[in-house]
mmCIF file of C-alpha atoms in Angstrom:
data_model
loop_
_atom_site.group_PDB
_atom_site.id
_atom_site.type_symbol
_atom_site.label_atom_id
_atom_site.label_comp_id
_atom_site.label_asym_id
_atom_site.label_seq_id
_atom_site.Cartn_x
_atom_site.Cartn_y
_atom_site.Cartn_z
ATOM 1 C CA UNK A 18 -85.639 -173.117 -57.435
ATOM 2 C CA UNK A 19 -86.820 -173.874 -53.743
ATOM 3 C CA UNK A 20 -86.588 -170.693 -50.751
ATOM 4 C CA UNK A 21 -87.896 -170.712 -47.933
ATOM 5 C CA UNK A 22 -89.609 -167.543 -46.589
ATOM 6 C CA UNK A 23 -89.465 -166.833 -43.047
ATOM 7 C CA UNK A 24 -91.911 -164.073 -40.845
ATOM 8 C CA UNK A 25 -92.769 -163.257 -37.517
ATOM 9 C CA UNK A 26 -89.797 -162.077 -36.098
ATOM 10 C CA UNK A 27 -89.460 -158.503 -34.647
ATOM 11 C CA UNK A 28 -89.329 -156.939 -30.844
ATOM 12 C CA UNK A 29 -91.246 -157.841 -27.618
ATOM 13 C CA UNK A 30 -90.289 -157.089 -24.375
ATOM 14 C CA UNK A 31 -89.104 -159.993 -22.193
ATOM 15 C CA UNK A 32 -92.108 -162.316 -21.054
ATOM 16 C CA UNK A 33 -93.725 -161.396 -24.575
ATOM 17 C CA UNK A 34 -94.365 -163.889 -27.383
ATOM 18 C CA UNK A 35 -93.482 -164.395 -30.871
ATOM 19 C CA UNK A 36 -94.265 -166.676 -33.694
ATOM 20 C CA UNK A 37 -92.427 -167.361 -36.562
ATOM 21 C CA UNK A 38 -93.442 -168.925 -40.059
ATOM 22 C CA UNK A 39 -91.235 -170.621 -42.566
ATOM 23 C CA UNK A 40 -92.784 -171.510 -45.737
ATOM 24 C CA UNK A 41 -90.994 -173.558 -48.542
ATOM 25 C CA UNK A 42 -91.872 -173.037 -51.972
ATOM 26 C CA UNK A 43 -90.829 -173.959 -55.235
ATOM 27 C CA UNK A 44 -90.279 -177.561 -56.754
ATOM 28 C CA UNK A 45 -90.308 -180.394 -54.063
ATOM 29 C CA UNK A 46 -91.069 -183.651 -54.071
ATOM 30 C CA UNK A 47 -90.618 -184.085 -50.433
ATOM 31 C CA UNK A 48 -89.607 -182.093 -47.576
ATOM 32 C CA UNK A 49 -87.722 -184.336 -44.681
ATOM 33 C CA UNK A 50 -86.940 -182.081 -41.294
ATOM 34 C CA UNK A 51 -87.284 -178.806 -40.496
ATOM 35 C CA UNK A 52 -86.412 -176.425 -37.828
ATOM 36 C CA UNK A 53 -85.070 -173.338 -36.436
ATOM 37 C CA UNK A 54 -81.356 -172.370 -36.075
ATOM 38 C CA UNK A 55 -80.373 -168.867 -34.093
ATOM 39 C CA UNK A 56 -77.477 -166.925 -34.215
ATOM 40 C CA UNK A 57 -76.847 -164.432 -31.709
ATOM 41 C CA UNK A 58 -74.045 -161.594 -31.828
ATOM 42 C CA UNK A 59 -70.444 -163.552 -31.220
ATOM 43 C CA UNK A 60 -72.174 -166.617 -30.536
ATOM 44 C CA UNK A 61 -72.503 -169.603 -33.154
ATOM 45 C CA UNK A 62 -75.207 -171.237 -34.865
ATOM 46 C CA UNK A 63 -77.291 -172.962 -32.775
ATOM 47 C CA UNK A 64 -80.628 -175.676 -33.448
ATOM 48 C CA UNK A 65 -83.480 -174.350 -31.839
ATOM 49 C CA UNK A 66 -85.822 -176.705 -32.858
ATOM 50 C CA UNK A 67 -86.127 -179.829 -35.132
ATOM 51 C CA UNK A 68 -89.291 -181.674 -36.680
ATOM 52 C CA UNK A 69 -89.263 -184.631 -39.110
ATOM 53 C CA UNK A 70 -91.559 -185.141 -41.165
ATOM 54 C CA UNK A 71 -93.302 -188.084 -39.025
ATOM 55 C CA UNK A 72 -93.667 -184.804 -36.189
ATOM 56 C CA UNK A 73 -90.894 -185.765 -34.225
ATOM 57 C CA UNK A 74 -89.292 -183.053 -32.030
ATOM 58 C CA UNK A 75 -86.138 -182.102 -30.279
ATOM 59 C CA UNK A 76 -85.862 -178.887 -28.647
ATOM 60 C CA UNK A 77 -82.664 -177.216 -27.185
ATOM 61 C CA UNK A 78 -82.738 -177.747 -23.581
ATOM 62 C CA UNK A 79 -82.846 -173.850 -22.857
ATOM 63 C CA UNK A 80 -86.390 -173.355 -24.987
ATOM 64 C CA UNK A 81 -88.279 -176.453 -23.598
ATOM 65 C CA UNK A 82 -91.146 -175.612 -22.107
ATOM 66 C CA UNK A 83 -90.977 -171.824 -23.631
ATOM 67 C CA UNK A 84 -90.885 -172.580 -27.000
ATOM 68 C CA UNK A 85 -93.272 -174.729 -29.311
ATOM 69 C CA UNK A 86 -92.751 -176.078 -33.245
ATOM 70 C CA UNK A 87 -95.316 -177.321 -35.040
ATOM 71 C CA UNK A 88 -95.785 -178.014 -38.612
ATOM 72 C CA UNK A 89 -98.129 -178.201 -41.715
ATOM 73 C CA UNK A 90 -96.966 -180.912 -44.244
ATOM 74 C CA UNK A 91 -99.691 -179.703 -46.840
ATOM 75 C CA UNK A 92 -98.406 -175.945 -46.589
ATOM 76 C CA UNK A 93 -94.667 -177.002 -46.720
ATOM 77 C CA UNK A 94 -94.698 -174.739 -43.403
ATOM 78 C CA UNK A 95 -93.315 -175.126 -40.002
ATOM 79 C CA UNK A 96 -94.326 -172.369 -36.992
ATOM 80 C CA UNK A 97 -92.186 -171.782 -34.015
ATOM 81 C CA UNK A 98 -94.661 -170.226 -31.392
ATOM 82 C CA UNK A 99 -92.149 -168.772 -28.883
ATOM 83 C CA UNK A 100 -93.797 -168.042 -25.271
ATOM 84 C CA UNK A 101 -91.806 -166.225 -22.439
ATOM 85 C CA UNK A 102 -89.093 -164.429 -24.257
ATOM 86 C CA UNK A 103 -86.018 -164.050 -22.655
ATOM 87 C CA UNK A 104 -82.916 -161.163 -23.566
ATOM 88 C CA UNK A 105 -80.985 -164.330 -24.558
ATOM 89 C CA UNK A 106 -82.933 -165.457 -26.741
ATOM 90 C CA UNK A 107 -82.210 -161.975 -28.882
ATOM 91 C CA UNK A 108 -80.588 -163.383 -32.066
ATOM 92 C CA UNK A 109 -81.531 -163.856 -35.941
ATOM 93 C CA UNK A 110 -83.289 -167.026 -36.381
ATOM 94 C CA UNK A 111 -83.248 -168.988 -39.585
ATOM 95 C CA UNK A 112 -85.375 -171.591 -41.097
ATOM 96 C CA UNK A 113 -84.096 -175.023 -42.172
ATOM 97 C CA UNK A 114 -85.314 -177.756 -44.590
ATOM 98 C CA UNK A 115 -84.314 -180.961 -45.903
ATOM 99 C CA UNK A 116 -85.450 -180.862 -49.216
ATOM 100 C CA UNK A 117 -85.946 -183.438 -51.812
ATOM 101 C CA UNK A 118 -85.754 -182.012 -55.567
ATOM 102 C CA UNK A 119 -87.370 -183.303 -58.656
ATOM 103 C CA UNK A 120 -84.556 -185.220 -60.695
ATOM 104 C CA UNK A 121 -81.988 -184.960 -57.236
ATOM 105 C CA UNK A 122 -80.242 -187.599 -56.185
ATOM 106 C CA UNK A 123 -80.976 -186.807 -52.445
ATOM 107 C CA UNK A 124 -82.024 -184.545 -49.686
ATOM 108 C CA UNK A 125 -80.800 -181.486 -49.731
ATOM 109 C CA UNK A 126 -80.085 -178.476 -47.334
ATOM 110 C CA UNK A 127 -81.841 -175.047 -47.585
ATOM 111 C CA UNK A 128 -81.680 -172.378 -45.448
ATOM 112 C CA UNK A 129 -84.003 -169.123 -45.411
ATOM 113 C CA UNK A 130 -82.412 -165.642 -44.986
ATOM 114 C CA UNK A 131 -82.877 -165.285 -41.258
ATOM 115 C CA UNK A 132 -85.461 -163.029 -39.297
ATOM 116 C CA UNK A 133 -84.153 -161.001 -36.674
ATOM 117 C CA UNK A 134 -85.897 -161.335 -33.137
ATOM 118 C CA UNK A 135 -85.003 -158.731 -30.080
ATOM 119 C CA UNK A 136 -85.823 -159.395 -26.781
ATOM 120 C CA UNK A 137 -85.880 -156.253 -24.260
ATOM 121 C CA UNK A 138 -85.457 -156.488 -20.654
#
């Protein structure tokens, strides 16, 4: 059984910073991408932030610059260090992983259970 446990979120007034942590644990044999998805109120999912496992990184164009993902293959953890909050960037965000089981015929998607982050004006 693999989960991923997500922390960090909470509420900072706009121009305050965050960080959040996703950690995968359980059995894996290899972990490909992983990122950040948000979902605000009446809005869809949306990527935040991608990393493969080589550290290659795509951002959403509103978060560049704001907004930095980083990761630590040996932990099986991936931070999202997020710098000059804005109101509209109030959602709950949720960890992503492409995960590689023992015995699995391929990658497979798991998704943590979401920490909420508010952003005050």
């Amino acid at each position: 059984q693999v989960q991923l446990v997500e922390s960090g979120g909470g509420l900072v007034q706009a121009g305050g910073s965050l960080k959040l942590s996703c950690t995968a644990s359980g059995s894996i044999v290899s972990i490909r991408a992983m990122g950040w998805y948000r979902q605000a109120p009446g809005k869809e999912r949306e990527l935040v932030a991608a990393i493969t496992r080589g550290s290659n990184i795509n951002y959403i164009d509103s978060v560049k610059g704001r907004f930095t993902l980083s990761r630590d293959n040996a932990k099986n953890t991936v931070y999202l260090q997020m710098n000059s909050l804005k109101p509209e960037d109030t959602a709950v965000y949720h960890c992503n992983a492409q995960i590689y089981y023992p015995n699995s015929d391929g990658y497979f998607e798991v998704w943590g259970q979401g920490t909420l982050v508010t952003v005050s004006s």
